[in-house]
mmCIF file of C-alpha atoms and ligand atoms in Angstrom:
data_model
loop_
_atom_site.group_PDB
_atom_site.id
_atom_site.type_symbol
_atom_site.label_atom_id
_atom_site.label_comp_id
_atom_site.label_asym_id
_atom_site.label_seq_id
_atom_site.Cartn_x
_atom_site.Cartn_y
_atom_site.Cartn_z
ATOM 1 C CA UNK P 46 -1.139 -7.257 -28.226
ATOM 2 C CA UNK P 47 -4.058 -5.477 -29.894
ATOM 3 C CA UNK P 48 -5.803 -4.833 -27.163
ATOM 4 C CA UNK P 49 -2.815 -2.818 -25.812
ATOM 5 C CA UNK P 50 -1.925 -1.152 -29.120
ATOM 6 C CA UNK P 51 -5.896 0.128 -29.071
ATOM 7 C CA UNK P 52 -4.986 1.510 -25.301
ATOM 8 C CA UNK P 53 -2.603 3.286 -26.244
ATOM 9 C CA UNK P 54 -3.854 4.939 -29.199
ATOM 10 C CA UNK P 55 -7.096 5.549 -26.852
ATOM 11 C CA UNK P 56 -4.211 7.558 -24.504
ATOM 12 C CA UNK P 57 -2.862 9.479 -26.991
ATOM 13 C CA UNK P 58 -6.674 10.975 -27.653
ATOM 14 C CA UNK P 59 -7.066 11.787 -24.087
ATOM 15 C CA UNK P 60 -3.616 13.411 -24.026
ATOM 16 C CA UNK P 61 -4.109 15.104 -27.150
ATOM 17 C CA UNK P 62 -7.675 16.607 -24.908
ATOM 18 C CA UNK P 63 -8.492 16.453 -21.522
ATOM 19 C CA UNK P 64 -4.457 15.281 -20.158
ATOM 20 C CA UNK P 65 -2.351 17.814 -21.341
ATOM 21 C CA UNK P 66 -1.437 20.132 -17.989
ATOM 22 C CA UNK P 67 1.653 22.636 -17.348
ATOM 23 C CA UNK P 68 5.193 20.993 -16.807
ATOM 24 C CA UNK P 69 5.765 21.516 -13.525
ATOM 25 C CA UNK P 70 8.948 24.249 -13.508
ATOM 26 C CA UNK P 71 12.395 22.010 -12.671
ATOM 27 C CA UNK P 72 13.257 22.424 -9.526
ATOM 28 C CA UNK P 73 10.353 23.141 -8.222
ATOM 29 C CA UNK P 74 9.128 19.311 -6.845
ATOM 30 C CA UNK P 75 9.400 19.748 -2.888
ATOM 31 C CA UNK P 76 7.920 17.889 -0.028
ATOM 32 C CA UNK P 77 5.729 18.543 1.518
ATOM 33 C CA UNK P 78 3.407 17.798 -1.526
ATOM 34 C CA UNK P 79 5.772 16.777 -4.388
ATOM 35 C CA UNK P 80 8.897 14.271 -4.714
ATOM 36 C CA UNK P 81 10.325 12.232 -7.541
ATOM 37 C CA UNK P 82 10.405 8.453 -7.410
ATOM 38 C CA UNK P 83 13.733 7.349 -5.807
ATOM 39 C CA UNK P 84 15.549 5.899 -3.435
ATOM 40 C CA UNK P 85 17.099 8.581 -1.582
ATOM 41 C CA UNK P 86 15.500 9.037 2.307
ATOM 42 C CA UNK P 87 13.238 12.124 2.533
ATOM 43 C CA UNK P 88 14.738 15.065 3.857
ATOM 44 C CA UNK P 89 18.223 13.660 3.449
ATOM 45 C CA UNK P 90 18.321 12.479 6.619
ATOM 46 C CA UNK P 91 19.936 9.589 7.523
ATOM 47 C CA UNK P 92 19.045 5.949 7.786
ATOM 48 C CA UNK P 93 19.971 4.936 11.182
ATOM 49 C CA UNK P 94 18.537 8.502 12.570
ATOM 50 C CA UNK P 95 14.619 7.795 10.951
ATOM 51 C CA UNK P 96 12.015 4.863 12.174
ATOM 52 C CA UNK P 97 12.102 1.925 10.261
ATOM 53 C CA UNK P 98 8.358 2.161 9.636
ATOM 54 C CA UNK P 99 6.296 -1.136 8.427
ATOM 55 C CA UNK P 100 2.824 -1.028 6.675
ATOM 56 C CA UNK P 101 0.715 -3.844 7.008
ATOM 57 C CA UNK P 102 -2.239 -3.988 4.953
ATOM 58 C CA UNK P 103 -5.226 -6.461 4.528
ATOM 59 C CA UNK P 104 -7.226 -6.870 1.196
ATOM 60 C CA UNK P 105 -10.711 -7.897 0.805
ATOM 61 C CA UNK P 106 -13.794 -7.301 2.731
ATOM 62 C CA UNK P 107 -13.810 -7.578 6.414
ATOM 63 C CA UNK P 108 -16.615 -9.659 8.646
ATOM 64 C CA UNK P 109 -17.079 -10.541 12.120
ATOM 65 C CA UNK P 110 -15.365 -13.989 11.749
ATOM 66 C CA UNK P 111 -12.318 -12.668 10.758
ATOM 67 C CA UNK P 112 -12.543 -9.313 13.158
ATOM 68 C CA UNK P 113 -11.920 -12.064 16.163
ATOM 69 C CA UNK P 114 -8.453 -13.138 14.593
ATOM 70 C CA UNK P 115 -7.784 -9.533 14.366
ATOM 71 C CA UNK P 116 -7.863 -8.664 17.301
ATOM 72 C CA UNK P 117 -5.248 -11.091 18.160
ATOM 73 C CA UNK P 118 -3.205 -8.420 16.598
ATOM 74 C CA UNK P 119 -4.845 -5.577 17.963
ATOM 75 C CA UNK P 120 -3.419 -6.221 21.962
ATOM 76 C CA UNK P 121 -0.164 -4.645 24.260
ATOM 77 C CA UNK P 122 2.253 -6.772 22.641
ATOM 78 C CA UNK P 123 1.248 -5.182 19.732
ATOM 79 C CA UNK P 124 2.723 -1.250 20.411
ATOM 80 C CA UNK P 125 4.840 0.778 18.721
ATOM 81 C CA UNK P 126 7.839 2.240 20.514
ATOM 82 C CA UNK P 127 5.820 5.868 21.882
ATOM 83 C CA UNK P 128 3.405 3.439 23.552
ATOM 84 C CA UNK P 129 0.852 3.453 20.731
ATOM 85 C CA UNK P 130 -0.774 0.099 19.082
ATOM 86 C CA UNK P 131 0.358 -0.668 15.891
ATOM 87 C CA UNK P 132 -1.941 0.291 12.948
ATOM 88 C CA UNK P 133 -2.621 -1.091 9.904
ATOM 89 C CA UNK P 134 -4.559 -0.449 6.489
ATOM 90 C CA UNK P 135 -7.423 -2.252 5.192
ATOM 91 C CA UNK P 136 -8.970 -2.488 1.719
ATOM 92 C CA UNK P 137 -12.274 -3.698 1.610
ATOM 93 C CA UNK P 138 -14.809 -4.328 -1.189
ATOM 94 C CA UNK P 139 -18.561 -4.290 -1.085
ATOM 95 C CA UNK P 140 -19.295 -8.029 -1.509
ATOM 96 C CA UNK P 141 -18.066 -9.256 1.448
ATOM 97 C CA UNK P 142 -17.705 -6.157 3.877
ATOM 98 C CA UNK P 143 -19.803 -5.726 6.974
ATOM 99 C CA UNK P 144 -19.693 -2.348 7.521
ATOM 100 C CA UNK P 145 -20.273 -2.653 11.474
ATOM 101 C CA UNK P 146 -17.125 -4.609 11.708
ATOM 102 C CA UNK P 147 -15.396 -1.901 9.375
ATOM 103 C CA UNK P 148 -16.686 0.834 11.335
ATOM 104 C CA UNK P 149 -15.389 -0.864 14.809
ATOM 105 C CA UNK P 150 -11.857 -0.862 12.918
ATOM 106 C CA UNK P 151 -12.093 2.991 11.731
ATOM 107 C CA UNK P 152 -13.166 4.290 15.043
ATOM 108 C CA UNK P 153 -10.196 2.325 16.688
ATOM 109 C CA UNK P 154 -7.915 4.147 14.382
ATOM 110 C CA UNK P 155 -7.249 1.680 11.922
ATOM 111 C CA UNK P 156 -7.420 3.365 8.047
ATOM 112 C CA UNK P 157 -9.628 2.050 5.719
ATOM 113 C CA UNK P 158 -9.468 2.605 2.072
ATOM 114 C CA UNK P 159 -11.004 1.781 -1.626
ATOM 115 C CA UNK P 160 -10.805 -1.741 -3.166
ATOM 116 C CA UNK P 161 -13.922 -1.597 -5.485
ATOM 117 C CA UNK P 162 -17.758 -2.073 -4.917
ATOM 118 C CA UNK P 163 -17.447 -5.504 -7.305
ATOM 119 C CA UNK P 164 -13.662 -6.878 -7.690
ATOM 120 C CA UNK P 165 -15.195 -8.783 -10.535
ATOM 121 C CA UNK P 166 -12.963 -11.110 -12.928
ATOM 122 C CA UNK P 167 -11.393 -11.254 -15.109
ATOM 123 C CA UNK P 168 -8.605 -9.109 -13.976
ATOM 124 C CA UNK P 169 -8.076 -7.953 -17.406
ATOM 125 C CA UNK P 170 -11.831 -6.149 -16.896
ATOM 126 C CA UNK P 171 -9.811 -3.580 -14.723
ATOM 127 C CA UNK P 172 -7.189 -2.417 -17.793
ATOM 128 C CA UNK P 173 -9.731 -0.583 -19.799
ATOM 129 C CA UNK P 174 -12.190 0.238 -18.130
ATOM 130 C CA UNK P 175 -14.463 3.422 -18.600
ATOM 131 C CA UNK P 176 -14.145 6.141 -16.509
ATOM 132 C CA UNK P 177 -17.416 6.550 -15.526
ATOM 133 C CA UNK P 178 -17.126 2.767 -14.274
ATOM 134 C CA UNK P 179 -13.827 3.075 -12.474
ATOM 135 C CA UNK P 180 -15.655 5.870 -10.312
ATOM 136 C CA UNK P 181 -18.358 3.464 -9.634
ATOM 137 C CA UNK P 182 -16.404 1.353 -8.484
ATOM 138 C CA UNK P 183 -13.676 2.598 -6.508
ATOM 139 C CA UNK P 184 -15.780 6.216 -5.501
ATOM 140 C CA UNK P 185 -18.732 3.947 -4.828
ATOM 141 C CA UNK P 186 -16.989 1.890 -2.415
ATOM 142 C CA UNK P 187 -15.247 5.341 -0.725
ATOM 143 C CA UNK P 188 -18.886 6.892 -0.109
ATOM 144 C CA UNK P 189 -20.136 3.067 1.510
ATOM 145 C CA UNK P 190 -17.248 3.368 3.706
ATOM 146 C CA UNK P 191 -17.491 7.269 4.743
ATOM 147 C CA UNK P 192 -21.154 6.979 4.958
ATOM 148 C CA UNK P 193 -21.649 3.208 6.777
ATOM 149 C CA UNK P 194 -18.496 3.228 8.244
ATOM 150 C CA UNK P 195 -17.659 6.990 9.576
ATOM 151 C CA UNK P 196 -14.266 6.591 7.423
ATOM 152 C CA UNK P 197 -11.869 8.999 6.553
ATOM 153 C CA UNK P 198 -11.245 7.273 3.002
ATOM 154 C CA UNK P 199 -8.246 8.900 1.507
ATOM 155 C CA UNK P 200 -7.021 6.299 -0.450
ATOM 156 C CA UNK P 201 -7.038 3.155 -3.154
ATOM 157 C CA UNK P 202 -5.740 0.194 -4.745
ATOM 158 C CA UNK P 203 -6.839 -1.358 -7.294
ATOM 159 C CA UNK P 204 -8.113 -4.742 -8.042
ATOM 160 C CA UNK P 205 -5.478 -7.362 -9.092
ATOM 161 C CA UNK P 206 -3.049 -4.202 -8.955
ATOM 162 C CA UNK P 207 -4.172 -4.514 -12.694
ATOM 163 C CA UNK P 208 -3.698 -0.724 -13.970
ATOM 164 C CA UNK P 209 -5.966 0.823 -16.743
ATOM 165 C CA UNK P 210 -3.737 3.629 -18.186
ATOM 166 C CA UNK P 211 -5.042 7.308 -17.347
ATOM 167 C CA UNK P 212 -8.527 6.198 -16.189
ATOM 168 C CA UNK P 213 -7.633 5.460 -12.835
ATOM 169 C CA UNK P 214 -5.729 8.219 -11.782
ATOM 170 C CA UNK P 215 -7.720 10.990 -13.291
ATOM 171 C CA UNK P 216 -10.727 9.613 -11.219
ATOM 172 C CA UNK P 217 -8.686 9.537 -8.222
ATOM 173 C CA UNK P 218 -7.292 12.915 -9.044
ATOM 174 C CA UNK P 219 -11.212 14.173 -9.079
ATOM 175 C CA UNK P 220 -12.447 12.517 -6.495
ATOM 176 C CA UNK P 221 -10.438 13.717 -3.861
ATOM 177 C CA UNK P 222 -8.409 10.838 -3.347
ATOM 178 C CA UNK P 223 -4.817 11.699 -1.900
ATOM 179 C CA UNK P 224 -3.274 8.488 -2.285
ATOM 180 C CA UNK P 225 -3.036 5.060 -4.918
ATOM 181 C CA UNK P 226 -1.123 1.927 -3.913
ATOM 182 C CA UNK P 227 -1.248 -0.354 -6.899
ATOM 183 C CA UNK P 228 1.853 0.089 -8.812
ATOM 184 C CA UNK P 229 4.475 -2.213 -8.252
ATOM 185 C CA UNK P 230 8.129 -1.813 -8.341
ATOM 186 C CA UNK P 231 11.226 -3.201 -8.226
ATOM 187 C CA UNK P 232 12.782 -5.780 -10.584
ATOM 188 C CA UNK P 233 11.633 -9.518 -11.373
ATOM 189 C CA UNK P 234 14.798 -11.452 -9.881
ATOM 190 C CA UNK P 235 16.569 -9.898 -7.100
ATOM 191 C CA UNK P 236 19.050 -7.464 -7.786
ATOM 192 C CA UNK P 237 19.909 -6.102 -4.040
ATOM 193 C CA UNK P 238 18.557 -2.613 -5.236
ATOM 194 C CA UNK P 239 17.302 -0.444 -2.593
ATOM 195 C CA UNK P 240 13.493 -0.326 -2.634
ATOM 196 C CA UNK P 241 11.237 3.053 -3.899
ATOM 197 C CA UNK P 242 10.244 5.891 -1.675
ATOM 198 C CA UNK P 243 6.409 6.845 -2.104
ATOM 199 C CA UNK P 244 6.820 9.381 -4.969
ATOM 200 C CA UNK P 245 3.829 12.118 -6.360
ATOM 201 C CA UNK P 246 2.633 11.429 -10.080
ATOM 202 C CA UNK P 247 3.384 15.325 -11.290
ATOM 203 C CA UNK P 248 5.888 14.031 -13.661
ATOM 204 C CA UNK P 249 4.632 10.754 -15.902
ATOM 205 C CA UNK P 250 5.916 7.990 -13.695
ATOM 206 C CA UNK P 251 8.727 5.608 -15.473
ATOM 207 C CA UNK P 252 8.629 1.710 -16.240
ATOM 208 C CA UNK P 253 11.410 1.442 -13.550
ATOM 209 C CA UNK P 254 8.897 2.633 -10.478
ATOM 210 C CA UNK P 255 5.681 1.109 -12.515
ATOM 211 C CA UNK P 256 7.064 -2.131 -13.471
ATOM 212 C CA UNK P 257 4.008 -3.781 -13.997
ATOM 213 C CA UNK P 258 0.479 -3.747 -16.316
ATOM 214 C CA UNK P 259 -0.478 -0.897 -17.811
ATOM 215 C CA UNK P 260 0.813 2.376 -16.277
ATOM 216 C CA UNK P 261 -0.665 6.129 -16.651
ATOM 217 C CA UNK P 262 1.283 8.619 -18.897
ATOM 218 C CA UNK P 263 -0.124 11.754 -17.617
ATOM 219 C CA UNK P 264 0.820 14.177 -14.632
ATOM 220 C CA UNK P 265 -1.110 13.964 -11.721
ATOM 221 C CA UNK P 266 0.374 16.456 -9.350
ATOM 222 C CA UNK P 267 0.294 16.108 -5.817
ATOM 223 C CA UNK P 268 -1.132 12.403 -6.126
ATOM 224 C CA UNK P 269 0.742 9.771 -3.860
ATOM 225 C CA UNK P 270 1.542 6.576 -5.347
ATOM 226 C CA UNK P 271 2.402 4.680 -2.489
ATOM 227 C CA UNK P 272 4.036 1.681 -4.301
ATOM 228 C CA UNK P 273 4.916 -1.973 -3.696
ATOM 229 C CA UNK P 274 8.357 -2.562 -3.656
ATOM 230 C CA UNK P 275 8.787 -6.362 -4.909
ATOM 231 C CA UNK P 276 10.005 -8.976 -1.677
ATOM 232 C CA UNK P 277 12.203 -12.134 -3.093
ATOM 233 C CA UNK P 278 11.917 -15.641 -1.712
ATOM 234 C CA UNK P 279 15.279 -17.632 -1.264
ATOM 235 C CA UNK P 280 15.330 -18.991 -4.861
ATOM 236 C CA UNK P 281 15.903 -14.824 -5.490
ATOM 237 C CA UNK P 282 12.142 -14.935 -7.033
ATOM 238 C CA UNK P 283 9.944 -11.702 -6.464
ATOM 239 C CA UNK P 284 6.173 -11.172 -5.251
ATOM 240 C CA UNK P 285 4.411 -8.412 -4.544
ATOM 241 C CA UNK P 286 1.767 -9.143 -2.178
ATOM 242 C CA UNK P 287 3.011 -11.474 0.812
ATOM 243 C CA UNK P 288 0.737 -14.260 0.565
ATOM 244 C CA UNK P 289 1.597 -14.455 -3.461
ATOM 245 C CA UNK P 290 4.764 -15.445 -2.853
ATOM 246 C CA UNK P 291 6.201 -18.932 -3.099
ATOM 247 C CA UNK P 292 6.930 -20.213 0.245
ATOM 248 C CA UNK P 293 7.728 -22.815 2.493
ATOM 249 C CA UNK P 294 4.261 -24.014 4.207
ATOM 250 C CA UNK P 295 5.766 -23.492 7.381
ATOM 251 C CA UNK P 296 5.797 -20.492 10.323
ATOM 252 C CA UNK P 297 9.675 -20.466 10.966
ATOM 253 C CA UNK P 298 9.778 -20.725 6.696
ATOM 254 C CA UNK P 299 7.766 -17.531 6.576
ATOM 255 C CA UNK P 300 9.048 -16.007 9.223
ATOM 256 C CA UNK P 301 12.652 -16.370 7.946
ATOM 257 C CA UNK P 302 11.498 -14.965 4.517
ATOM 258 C CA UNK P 303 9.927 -11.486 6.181
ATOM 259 C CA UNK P 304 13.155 -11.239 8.280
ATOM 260 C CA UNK P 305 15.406 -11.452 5.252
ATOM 261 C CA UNK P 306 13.825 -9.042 3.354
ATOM 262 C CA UNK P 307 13.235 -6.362 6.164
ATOM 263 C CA UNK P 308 16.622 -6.404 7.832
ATOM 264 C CA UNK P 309 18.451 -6.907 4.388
ATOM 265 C CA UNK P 310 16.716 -4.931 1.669
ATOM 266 C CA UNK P 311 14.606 -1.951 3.898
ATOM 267 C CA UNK P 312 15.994 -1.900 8.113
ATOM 268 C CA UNK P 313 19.832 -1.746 7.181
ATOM 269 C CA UNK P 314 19.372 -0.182 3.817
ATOM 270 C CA UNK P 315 17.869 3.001 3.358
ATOM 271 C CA UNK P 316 14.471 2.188 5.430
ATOM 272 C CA UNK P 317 12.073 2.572 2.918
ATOM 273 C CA UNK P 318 8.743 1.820 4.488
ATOM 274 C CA UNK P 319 8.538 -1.981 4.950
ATOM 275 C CA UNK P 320 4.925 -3.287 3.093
ATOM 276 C CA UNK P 321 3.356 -6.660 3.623
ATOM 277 C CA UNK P 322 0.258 -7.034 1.894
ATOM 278 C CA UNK P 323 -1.505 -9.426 2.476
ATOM 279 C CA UNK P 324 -5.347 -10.765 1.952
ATOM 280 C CA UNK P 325 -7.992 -10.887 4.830
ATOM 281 C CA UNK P 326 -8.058 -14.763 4.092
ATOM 282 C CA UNK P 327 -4.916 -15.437 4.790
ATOM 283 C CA UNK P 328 -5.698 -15.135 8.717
ATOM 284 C CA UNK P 329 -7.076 -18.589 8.381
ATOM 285 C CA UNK P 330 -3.967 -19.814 7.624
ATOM 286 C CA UNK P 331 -1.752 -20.365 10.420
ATOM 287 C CA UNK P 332 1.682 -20.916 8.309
ATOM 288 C CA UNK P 333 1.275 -17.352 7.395
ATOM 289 C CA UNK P 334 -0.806 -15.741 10.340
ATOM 290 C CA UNK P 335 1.593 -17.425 12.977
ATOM 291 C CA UNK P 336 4.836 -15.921 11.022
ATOM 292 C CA UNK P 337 3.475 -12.700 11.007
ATOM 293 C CA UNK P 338 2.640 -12.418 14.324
ATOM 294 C CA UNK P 339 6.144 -13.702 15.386
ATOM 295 C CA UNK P 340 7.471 -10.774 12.800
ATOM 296 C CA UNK P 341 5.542 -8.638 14.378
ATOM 297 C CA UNK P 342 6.442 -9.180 18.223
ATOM 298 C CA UNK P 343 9.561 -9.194 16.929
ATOM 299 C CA UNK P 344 9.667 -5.517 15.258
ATOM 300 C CA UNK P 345 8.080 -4.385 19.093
ATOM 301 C CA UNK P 346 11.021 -5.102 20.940
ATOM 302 C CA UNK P 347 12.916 -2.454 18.416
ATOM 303 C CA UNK P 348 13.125 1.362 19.457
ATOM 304 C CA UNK P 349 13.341 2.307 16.294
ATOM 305 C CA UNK P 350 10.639 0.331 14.269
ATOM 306 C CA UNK P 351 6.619 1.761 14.161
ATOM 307 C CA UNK P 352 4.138 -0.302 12.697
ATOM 308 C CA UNK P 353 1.803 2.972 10.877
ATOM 309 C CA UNK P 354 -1.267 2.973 7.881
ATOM 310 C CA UNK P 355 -0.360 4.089 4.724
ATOM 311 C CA UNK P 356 -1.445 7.593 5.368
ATOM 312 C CA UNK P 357 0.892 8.072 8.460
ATOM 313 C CA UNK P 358 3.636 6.703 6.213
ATOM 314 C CA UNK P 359 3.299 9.411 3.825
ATOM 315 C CA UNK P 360 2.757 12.384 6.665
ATOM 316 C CA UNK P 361 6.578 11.104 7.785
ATOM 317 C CA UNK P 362 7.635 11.351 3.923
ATOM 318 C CA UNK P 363 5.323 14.878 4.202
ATOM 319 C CA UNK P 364 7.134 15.695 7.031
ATOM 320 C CA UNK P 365 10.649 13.514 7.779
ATOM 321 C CA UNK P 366 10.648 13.510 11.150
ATOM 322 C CA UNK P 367 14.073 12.284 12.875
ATOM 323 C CA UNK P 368 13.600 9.621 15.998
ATOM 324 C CA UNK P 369 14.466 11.788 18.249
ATOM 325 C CA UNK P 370 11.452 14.300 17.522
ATOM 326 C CA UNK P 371 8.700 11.913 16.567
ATOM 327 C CA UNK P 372 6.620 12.709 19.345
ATOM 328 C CA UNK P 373 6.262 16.553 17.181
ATOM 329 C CA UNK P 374 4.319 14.478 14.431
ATOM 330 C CA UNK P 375 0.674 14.507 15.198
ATOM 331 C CA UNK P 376 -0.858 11.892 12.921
ATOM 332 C CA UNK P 377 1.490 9.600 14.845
ATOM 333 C CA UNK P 378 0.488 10.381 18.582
ATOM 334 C CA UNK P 379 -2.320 8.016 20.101
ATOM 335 C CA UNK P 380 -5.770 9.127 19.652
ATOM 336 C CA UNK P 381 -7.340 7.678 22.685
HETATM 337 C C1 NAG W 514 -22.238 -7.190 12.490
HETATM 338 O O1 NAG W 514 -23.515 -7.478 11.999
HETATM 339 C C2 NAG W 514 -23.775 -8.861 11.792
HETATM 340 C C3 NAG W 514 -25.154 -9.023 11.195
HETATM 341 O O2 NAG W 514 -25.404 -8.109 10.209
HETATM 342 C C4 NAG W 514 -23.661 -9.608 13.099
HETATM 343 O O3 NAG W 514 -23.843 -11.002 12.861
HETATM 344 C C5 NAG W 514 -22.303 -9.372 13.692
HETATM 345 O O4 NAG W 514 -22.248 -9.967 14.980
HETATM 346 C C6 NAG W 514 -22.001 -7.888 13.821
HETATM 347 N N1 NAG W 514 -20.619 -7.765 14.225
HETATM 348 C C7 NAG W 514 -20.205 -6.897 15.140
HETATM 349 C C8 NAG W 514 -18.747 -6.932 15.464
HETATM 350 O O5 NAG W 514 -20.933 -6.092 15.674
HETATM 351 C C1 NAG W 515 -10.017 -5.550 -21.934
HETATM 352 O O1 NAG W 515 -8.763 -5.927 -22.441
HETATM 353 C C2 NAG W 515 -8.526 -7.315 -22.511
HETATM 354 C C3 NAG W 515 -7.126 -7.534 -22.983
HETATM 355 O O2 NAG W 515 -6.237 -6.617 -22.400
HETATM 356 C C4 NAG W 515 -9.557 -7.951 -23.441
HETATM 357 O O3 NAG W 515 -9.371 -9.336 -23.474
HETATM 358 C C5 NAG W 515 -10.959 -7.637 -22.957
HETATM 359 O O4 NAG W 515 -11.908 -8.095 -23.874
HETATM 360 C C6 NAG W 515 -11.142 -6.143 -22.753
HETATM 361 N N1 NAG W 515 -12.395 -5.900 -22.103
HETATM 362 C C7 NAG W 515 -13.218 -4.931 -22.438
HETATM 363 C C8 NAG W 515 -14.455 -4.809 -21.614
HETATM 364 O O5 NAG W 515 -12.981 -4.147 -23.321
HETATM 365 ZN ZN1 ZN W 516 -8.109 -7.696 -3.811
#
């Protein structure tokens, strides 16, 4: 409780100084590089006339032993519906990278993005932290993976999705970063709401799309949160990243969770990109592994569902693109 009273009185001081920026004029938030948090499909288009796209993403440092389960995702059964593989989005850190591996996975299109140099504990350590360490960390880690990797970094999550205020954004907001994905949203029990859009920060972002830790107050415009939407397990309890979820320790258990929340809550709702997050560890578990490769077959056999990295997701919400003229979106078009 003190702790959080002190952060906040520590905000107010950097709003009273460095925060304070124009109101952006009503009215004037419009794609391509502003929209509010919602639930309403970009572009008003409508739901059964847009992909259902699904973003898959890996946390923690990738190495060669786990690059050979990978690839068991990587082959032709693995293609999105214009012929191209599926692509996903990995976070790694420093401690446990190897940077050739990482660099095989950016120059076969896969997106790679900031996680931290350190990840260190306690989780707290990531609420208040200085600036000038934040952009050690998560900066550091973007200039290992442009410069060892030959990465396009463009984007962040933090450690233990554990927010610290202002600090984080305004470093991401200097440093060139175009997207975060580390708040979560969505409420505790499930409540059949329609998941969040990604949204900009250019208006301070509520408790109802940050639900969780300590969230920024400032503006940050033309910053992408891309957010976790909460999943639910059967007992109607919610998780954010896949393999934090309670669950049966079985494939067709797993599998039957991912199915109910995609078809109910994103593919016959208003197809809000679908996110599983997941760890790089969890590939040694077969429960999990095994559903998500069945999930994933699955999703392949559907013309209208493309598995895409976090920054092709938000070119579509850039750019909402209907089915029938996908093939006009470049950052979605095979590269080799
Ligand atoms: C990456 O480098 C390590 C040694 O640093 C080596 O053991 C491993 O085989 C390499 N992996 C690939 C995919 O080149
Ligand atoms: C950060 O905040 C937590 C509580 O939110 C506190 O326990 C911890 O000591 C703080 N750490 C630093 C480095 O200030
Ligand atoms: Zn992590």
């Amino acid at each position: 409780m003190f702790a959080e009273k002190n952060c906040h009185f520590f905000l107010l001081l950097l709003a009273g100084s460095t925060l304070v920026m124009a109101n952006p004029v009503p009215g004037s938030c419009k794609l391509p590089n502003c929209r509010r948090p919602g639930t309403s499909i970009p572009g008003s288009l409508e739901a059964s006339k847009i992909p259902q796209m699904v973003v898959l993403t890996f946390e923690d440092g990738v190495n060669s032993k786990q690059f050979k389960h990978l690839k068991e995702i990587f082959g032709e059964t693995y293609k999105n519906p214009n012929g191209c593989p599926m692509k996903y989005t990995f976070f790694p850190t420093d401690i446990d990278n190897e940077y050739n591996v990482s660099s095989l996975l950016a120059g076969m299109g896969y997106e790679l993005a900031s996680h931290s140099l350190t990840h260190k504990v306690p989780p707290s350590a990531w609420s208040n932290m200085t600036a000038d360490e934040f952009k050690q960390e998560m900066v550091g880690m973007k200039t290992k993976l442009t410069t060892h990797s030959n990465a396009k970094v463009a984007g962040a999550r933090i450690p233990f999705l554990e927010l610290g205020g202002d600090v984080p954004y305004q470093v991401f907001q200097e440093n060139g970063f175009v997207w975060d994905s580390s708040m979560i949203a969505g409420s505790l029990t499930y409540q059949n709401d329609a998941p969040v859009w990604p949204f900009t920060l250019d208006e301070p972002v509520s408790k109802k799309y940050c639900a969780f830790g300590k969230c920024p107050k400032g503006s940050y415009p033309g910053l992408w949160e891309f957010p976790l939407n909460r999943l639910y397990n059967d007992k109607g309890e919610a998780c954010s990243l896949v393999d934090r979820c309670e669950l049966p320790d079985n494939t067709a258990g797993v599998l039957k969770f991912l199915r109910k929340n995609f078809y109910d809550q994103y593919y016959n709702k208003n197809r809000t990109p679908f996110g599983m997050y997941l760890h790089i560890s969890w590939l040694r578990w077969s429960a999990i592994f095994d559903s998500a490769k069945a999930f994933l077959e699955e999703v392949a056999k559907l013309d209208d569902v493309y598995v895409v990295t976090v920054s092709q997701a938000l070119d579509w919400v850039k750019n909402p693109t209907p089915l029938s003229q996908i093939s006009t979106l470049p950052s979605w078009n095979c590269k080799q």
